[in-house]
């Protein structure tokens, strides 16, 4: 899991900055995430969140940070936004505090709107990304309803955190 996260961090930072930044980011993530002081003796959900968030960042950067006059097709743009949202949804379902990454991932969408002033493209991108994020959430909640576990699901998602 950490290897693939490092891989996406490398490609994401390479796209945003340069290959050296990508290499430094991937190596630092690898060293810090594999340190026994960070994990202890258990597998933590943070490794899964960083994996899903790294993929989401990578795909968003593929859409909004082209290099060397790279042109992304409308279909590829749509798929990248949808899949980026999909992995954000996975991160949210893994641990809800992934919610705090939404502004960082959405920042390029907002910056593109502020530069181009194209409201139609902005809403289309936000909607595509949002639908992608909603798919895993709705699938999991749908499975809970089909299995008859909605009340138990609601208890652990909403009621129990209020008690604590």
PDB file of C-alpha atoms in Angstrom:
ATOM      1  CA  UNK A   1       0.000   0.000   0.000  1.00  0.00           C
ATOM      2  CA  UNK A   2       2.749   2.447   0.965  1.00  0.00           C
ATOM      3  CA  UNK A   3       4.735   1.623  -2.174  1.00  0.00           C
ATOM      4  CA  UNK A   4       1.812   2.575  -4.405  1.00  0.00           C
ATOM      5  CA  UNK A   5       1.145   5.712  -2.365  1.00  0.00           C
ATOM      6  CA  UNK A   6       4.802   6.708  -2.832  1.00  0.00           C
ATOM      7  CA  UNK A   7       4.434   6.008  -6.549  1.00  0.00           C
ATOM      8  CA  UNK A   8       1.454   8.383  -6.848  1.00  0.00           C
ATOM      9  CA  UNK A   9       3.156  11.017  -4.689  1.00  0.00           C
ATOM     10  CA  UNK A  10       6.189  10.853  -6.987  1.00  0.00           C
ATOM     11  CA  UNK A  11       4.139  11.295 -10.161  1.00  0.00           C
ATOM     12  CA  UNK A  12       1.957  13.982  -8.609  1.00  0.00           C
ATOM     13  CA  UNK A  13       4.901  16.088  -7.404  1.00  0.00           C
ATOM     14  CA  UNK A  14       6.808  15.453 -10.630  1.00  0.00           C
ATOM     15  CA  UNK A  15       3.855  16.879 -12.557  1.00  0.00           C
ATOM     16  CA  UNK A  16       3.477  19.862 -10.224  1.00  0.00           C
ATOM     17  CA  UNK A  17       7.153  20.719  -9.768  1.00  0.00           C
ATOM     18  CA  UNK A  18       9.962  18.539 -11.098  1.00  0.00           C
ATOM     19  CA  UNK A  19      11.367  14.993 -10.831  1.00  0.00           C
ATOM     20  CA  UNK A  20      13.601  15.888  -7.870  1.00  0.00           C
ATOM     21  CA  UNK A  21      10.609  17.120  -5.843  1.00  0.00           C
ATOM     22  CA  UNK A  22       8.739  13.945  -6.762  1.00  0.00           C
ATOM     23  CA  UNK A  23      11.612  11.757  -5.643  1.00  0.00           C
ATOM     24  CA  UNK A  24      12.097  13.657  -2.377  1.00  0.00           C
ATOM     25  CA  UNK A  25       8.360  13.529  -1.607  1.00  0.00           C
ATOM     26  CA  UNK A  26       8.097   9.806  -2.349  1.00  0.00           C
ATOM     27  CA  UNK A  27      11.202   8.920  -0.322  1.00  0.00           C
ATOM     28  CA  UNK A  28      10.151  11.051   2.647  1.00  0.00           C
ATOM     29  CA  UNK A  29       6.662   9.562   2.621  1.00  0.00           C
ATOM     30  CA  UNK A  30       8.124   6.053   2.449  1.00  0.00           C
ATOM     31  CA  UNK A  31      10.486   6.651   5.354  1.00  0.00           C
ATOM     32  CA  UNK A  32       7.907   8.339   7.552  1.00  0.00           C
ATOM     33  CA  UNK A  33       5.041   5.960   6.845  1.00  0.00           C
ATOM     34  CA  UNK A  34       7.104   2.846   7.457  1.00  0.00           C
ATOM     35  CA  UNK A  35       8.604   4.075  10.723  1.00  0.00           C
ATOM     36  CA  UNK A  36       7.498   1.817  13.587  1.00  0.00           C
ATOM     37  CA  UNK A  37       6.848   4.892  15.734  1.00  0.00           C
ATOM     38  CA  UNK A  38       4.155   5.981  13.259  1.00  0.00           C
ATOM     39  CA  UNK A  39       2.329   2.658  13.048  1.00  0.00           C
ATOM     40  CA  UNK A  40       3.036   0.687  16.179  1.00  0.00           C
ATOM     41  CA  UNK A  41       2.019  -2.941  15.833  1.00  0.00           C
ATOM     42  CA  UNK A  42      -1.264  -2.419  14.007  1.00  0.00           C
ATOM     43  CA  UNK A  43      -2.365  -1.406  10.555  1.00  0.00           C
ATOM     44  CA  UNK A  44      -3.795   2.080  10.715  1.00  0.00           C
ATOM     45  CA  UNK A  45      -6.493   3.491   8.440  1.00  0.00           C
ATOM     46  CA  UNK A  46      -4.292   6.492   7.664  1.00  0.00           C
ATOM     47  CA  UNK A  47      -2.304   4.425   5.165  1.00  0.00           C
ATOM     48  CA  UNK A  48      -5.464   3.723   3.201  1.00  0.00           C
ATOM     49  CA  UNK A  49      -6.573   7.357   3.360  1.00  0.00           C
ATOM     50  CA  UNK A  50      -3.227   8.611   2.069  1.00  0.00           C
ATOM     51  CA  UNK A  51      -3.337   6.033  -0.727  1.00  0.00           C
ATOM     52  CA  UNK A  52      -6.795   7.135  -1.896  1.00  0.00           C
ATOM     53  CA  UNK A  53      -6.023  10.840  -1.445  1.00  0.00           C
ATOM     54  CA  UNK A  54      -2.733  10.505  -3.365  1.00  0.00           C
ATOM     55  CA  UNK A  55      -4.606   8.970  -6.308  1.00  0.00           C
ATOM     56  CA  UNK A  56      -7.210  11.733  -6.133  1.00  0.00           C
ATOM     57  CA  UNK A  57      -4.514  14.446  -6.100  1.00  0.00           C
ATOM     58  CA  UNK A  58      -2.684  12.741  -8.962  1.00  0.00           C
ATOM     59  CA  UNK A  59      -5.796  12.632 -11.162  1.00  0.00           C
ATOM     60  CA  UNK A  60      -6.771  16.233 -10.381  1.00  0.00           C
ATOM     61  CA  UNK A  61      -3.248  17.356 -11.271  1.00  0.00           C
ATOM     62  CA  UNK A  62      -3.516  15.402 -14.522  1.00  0.00           C
ATOM     63  CA  UNK A  63      -6.540  17.537 -15.461  1.00  0.00           C
ATOM     64  CA  UNK A  64      -5.375  20.954 -14.280  1.00  0.00           C
ATOM     65  CA  UNK A  65      -1.572  20.918 -14.448  1.00  0.00           C
ATOM     66  CA  UNK A  66      -0.547  20.002 -17.976  1.00  0.00           C
ATOM     67  CA  UNK A  67       3.088  20.343 -18.983  1.00  0.00           C
ATOM     68  CA  UNK A  68       4.729  21.006 -22.347  1.00  0.00           C
ATOM     69  CA  UNK A  69       1.518  22.007 -24.127  1.00  0.00           C
ATOM     70  CA  UNK A  70      -0.059  18.707 -23.140  1.00  0.00           C
ATOM     71  CA  UNK A  71      -3.713  18.601 -24.149  1.00  0.00           C
ATOM     72  CA  UNK A  72      -6.201  16.440 -22.316  1.00  0.00           C
ATOM     73  CA  UNK A  73      -9.242  15.260 -24.253  1.00  0.00           C
ATOM     74  CA  UNK A  74     -12.724  16.079 -22.901  1.00  0.00           C
ATOM     75  CA  UNK A  75     -13.406  12.368 -22.339  1.00  0.00           C
ATOM     76  CA  UNK A  76     -10.121  11.870 -20.465  1.00  0.00           C
ATOM     77  CA  UNK A  77     -10.839  14.999 -18.407  1.00  0.00           C
ATOM     78  CA  UNK A  78     -14.277  13.696 -17.457  1.00  0.00           C
ATOM     79  CA  UNK A  79     -12.951  10.250 -16.524  1.00  0.00           C
ATOM     80  CA  UNK A  80     -10.061  11.713 -14.489  1.00  0.00           C
ATOM     81  CA  UNK A  81     -12.419  13.972 -12.518  1.00  0.00           C
ATOM     82  CA  UNK A  82     -14.892  11.141 -11.924  1.00  0.00           C
ATOM     83  CA  UNK A  83     -12.204   8.698 -10.770  1.00  0.00           C
ATOM     84  CA  UNK A  84     -10.560  11.390  -8.617  1.00  0.00           C
ATOM     85  CA  UNK A  85     -13.875  11.924  -6.866  1.00  0.00           C
ATOM     86  CA  UNK A  86     -14.361   8.159  -6.609  1.00  0.00           C
ATOM     87  CA  UNK A  87     -11.100   7.735  -4.695  1.00  0.00           C
ATOM     88  CA  UNK A  88     -11.964  10.708  -2.493  1.00  0.00           C
ATOM     89  CA  UNK A  89     -15.224   8.893  -1.696  1.00  0.00           C
ATOM     90  CA  UNK A  90     -13.233   5.778  -0.771  1.00  0.00           C
ATOM     91  CA  UNK A  91     -11.086   7.888   1.549  1.00  0.00           C
ATOM     92  CA  UNK A  92     -14.214   9.348   3.155  1.00  0.00           C
ATOM     93  CA  UNK A  93     -15.668   5.895   3.690  1.00  0.00           C
ATOM     94  CA  UNK A  94     -12.387   4.673   5.181  1.00  0.00           C
ATOM     95  CA  UNK A  95     -12.171   7.489   7.704  1.00  0.00           C
ATOM     96  CA  UNK A  96     -14.411  10.580   7.741  1.00  0.00           C
ATOM     97  CA  UNK A  97     -11.590  12.984   8.597  1.00  0.00           C
ATOM     98  CA  UNK A  98     -10.557  12.691   4.935  1.00  0.00           C
ATOM     99  CA  UNK A  99     -13.168  15.438   4.605  1.00  0.00           C
ATOM    100  CA  UNK A 100     -10.420  17.926   5.437  1.00  0.00           C
ATOM    101  CA  UNK A 101      -8.657  17.133   2.145  1.00  0.00           C
ATOM    102  CA  UNK A 102     -11.613  18.283   0.034  1.00  0.00           C
ATOM    103  CA  UNK A 103     -10.562  21.978  -0.094  1.00  0.00           C
ATOM    104  CA  UNK A 104      -7.012  21.041  -1.127  1.00  0.00           C
ATOM    105  CA  UNK A 105      -8.178  18.696  -3.877  1.00  0.00           C
ATOM    106  CA  UNK A 106     -10.879  21.130  -5.049  1.00  0.00           C
ATOM    107  CA  UNK A 107      -8.464  24.077  -5.132  1.00  0.00           C
ATOM    108  CA  UNK A 108      -7.336  23.497  -8.759  1.00  0.00           C
ATOM    109  CA  UNK A 109     -10.980  23.401  -9.898  1.00  0.00           C
ATOM    110  CA  UNK A 110     -11.592  26.777  -8.249  1.00  0.00           C
ATOM    111  CA  UNK A 111      -8.357  28.266  -9.608  1.00  0.00           C
ATOM    112  CA  UNK A 112      -9.223  27.142 -13.140  1.00  0.00           C
ATOM    113  CA  UNK A 113     -12.591  28.875 -12.814  1.00  0.00           C
ATOM    114  CA  UNK A 114     -11.012  32.089 -11.521  1.00  0.00           C
ATOM    115  CA  UNK A 115      -8.586  32.109 -14.472  1.00  0.00           C
ATOM    116  CA  UNK A 116     -11.021  31.156 -17.235  1.00  0.00           C
ATOM    117  CA  UNK A 117     -14.267  32.607 -15.793  1.00  0.00           C
ATOM    118  CA  UNK A 118     -16.192  29.772 -17.440  1.00  0.00           C
ATOM    119  CA  UNK A 119     -19.061  28.989 -15.082  1.00  0.00           C
ATOM    120  CA  UNK A 120     -20.358  26.129 -17.251  1.00  0.00           C
ATOM    121  CA  UNK A 121     -17.038  24.265 -17.113  1.00  0.00           C
ATOM    122  CA  UNK A 122     -16.742  24.986 -13.394  1.00  0.00           C
ATOM    123  CA  UNK A 123     -20.140  23.476 -12.557  1.00  0.00           C
ATOM    124  CA  UNK A 124     -19.561  20.538 -14.881  1.00  0.00           C
ATOM    125  CA  UNK A 125     -16.203  19.774 -13.244  1.00  0.00           C
ATOM    126  CA  UNK A 126     -17.546  20.151  -9.695  1.00  0.00           C
ATOM    127  CA  UNK A 127     -20.593  18.018 -10.490  1.00  0.00           C
ATOM    128  CA  UNK A 128     -18.497  15.288 -12.138  1.00  0.00           C
ATOM    129  CA  UNK A 129     -16.063  15.247  -9.232  1.00  0.00           C
ATOM    130  CA  UNK A 130     -18.916  15.256  -6.691  1.00  0.00           C
ATOM    131  CA  UNK A 131     -20.746  12.409  -8.439  1.00  0.00           C
ATOM    132  CA  UNK A 132     -17.523  10.408  -8.391  1.00  0.00           C
ATOM    133  CA  UNK A 133     -17.179  11.025  -4.637  1.00  0.00           C
ATOM    134  CA  UNK A 134     -20.818  10.092  -4.007  1.00  0.00           C
ATOM    135  CA  UNK A 135     -20.634   6.725  -5.806  1.00  0.00           C
ATOM    136  CA  UNK A 136     -18.700   4.747  -3.129  1.00  0.00           C
ATOM    137  CA  UNK A 137     -20.654   6.422  -0.329  1.00  0.00           C
ATOM    138  CA  UNK A 138     -24.014   5.567  -1.897  1.00  0.00           C
ATOM    139  CA  UNK A 139     -22.875   2.043  -2.762  1.00  0.00           C
ATOM    140  CA  UNK A 140     -21.852   1.318   0.820  1.00  0.00           C
ATOM    141  CA  UNK A 141     -25.007   2.827   2.284  1.00  0.00           C
ATOM    142  CA  UNK A 142     -27.087   0.920  -0.286  1.00  0.00           C
ATOM    143  CA  UNK A 143     -25.437  -2.340   0.743  1.00  0.00           C
ATOM    144  CA  UNK A 144     -26.169  -1.540   4.406  1.00  0.00           C
ATOM    145  CA  UNK A 145     -29.854  -0.972   3.558  1.00  0.00           C
ATOM    146  CA  UNK A 146     -30.071  -4.159   1.448  1.00  0.00           C
ATOM    147  CA  UNK A 147     -28.510  -6.223   4.239  1.00  0.00           C
ATOM    148  CA  UNK A 148     -30.949  -4.765   6.780  1.00  0.00           C
ATOM    149  CA  UNK A 149     -28.167  -3.111   8.741  1.00  0.00           C
ATOM    150  CA  UNK A 150     -29.245   0.516   8.312  1.00  0.00           C
ATOM    151  CA  UNK A 151     -30.129   1.120  11.978  1.00  0.00           C
ATOM    152  CA  UNK A 152     -26.827  -0.355  13.127  1.00  0.00           C
ATOM    153  CA  UNK A 153     -24.978   1.636  10.448  1.00  0.00           C
ATOM    154  CA  UNK A 154     -26.724   4.842  11.561  1.00  0.00           C
ATOM    155  CA  UNK A 155     -25.877   4.097  15.181  1.00  0.00           C
ATOM    156  CA  UNK A 156     -22.142   3.759  14.497  1.00  0.00           C
ATOM    157  CA  UNK A 157     -21.982   6.674  12.039  1.00  0.00           C
ATOM    158  CA  UNK A 158     -24.141   9.235  13.856  1.00  0.00           C
ATOM    159  CA  UNK A 159     -25.440   8.240  17.286  1.00  0.00           C
ATOM    160  CA  UNK A 160     -22.286   6.750  18.819  1.00  0.00           C
ATOM    161  CA  UNK A 161     -19.992   9.684  17.877  1.00  0.00           C
ATOM    162  CA  UNK A 162     -22.495  12.083  19.507  1.00  0.00           C
ATOM    163  CA  UNK A 163     -22.324  10.102  22.748  1.00  0.00           C
ATOM    164  CA  UNK A 164     -18.548  10.207  22.852  1.00  0.00           C
TER     165      UNK A 164
END
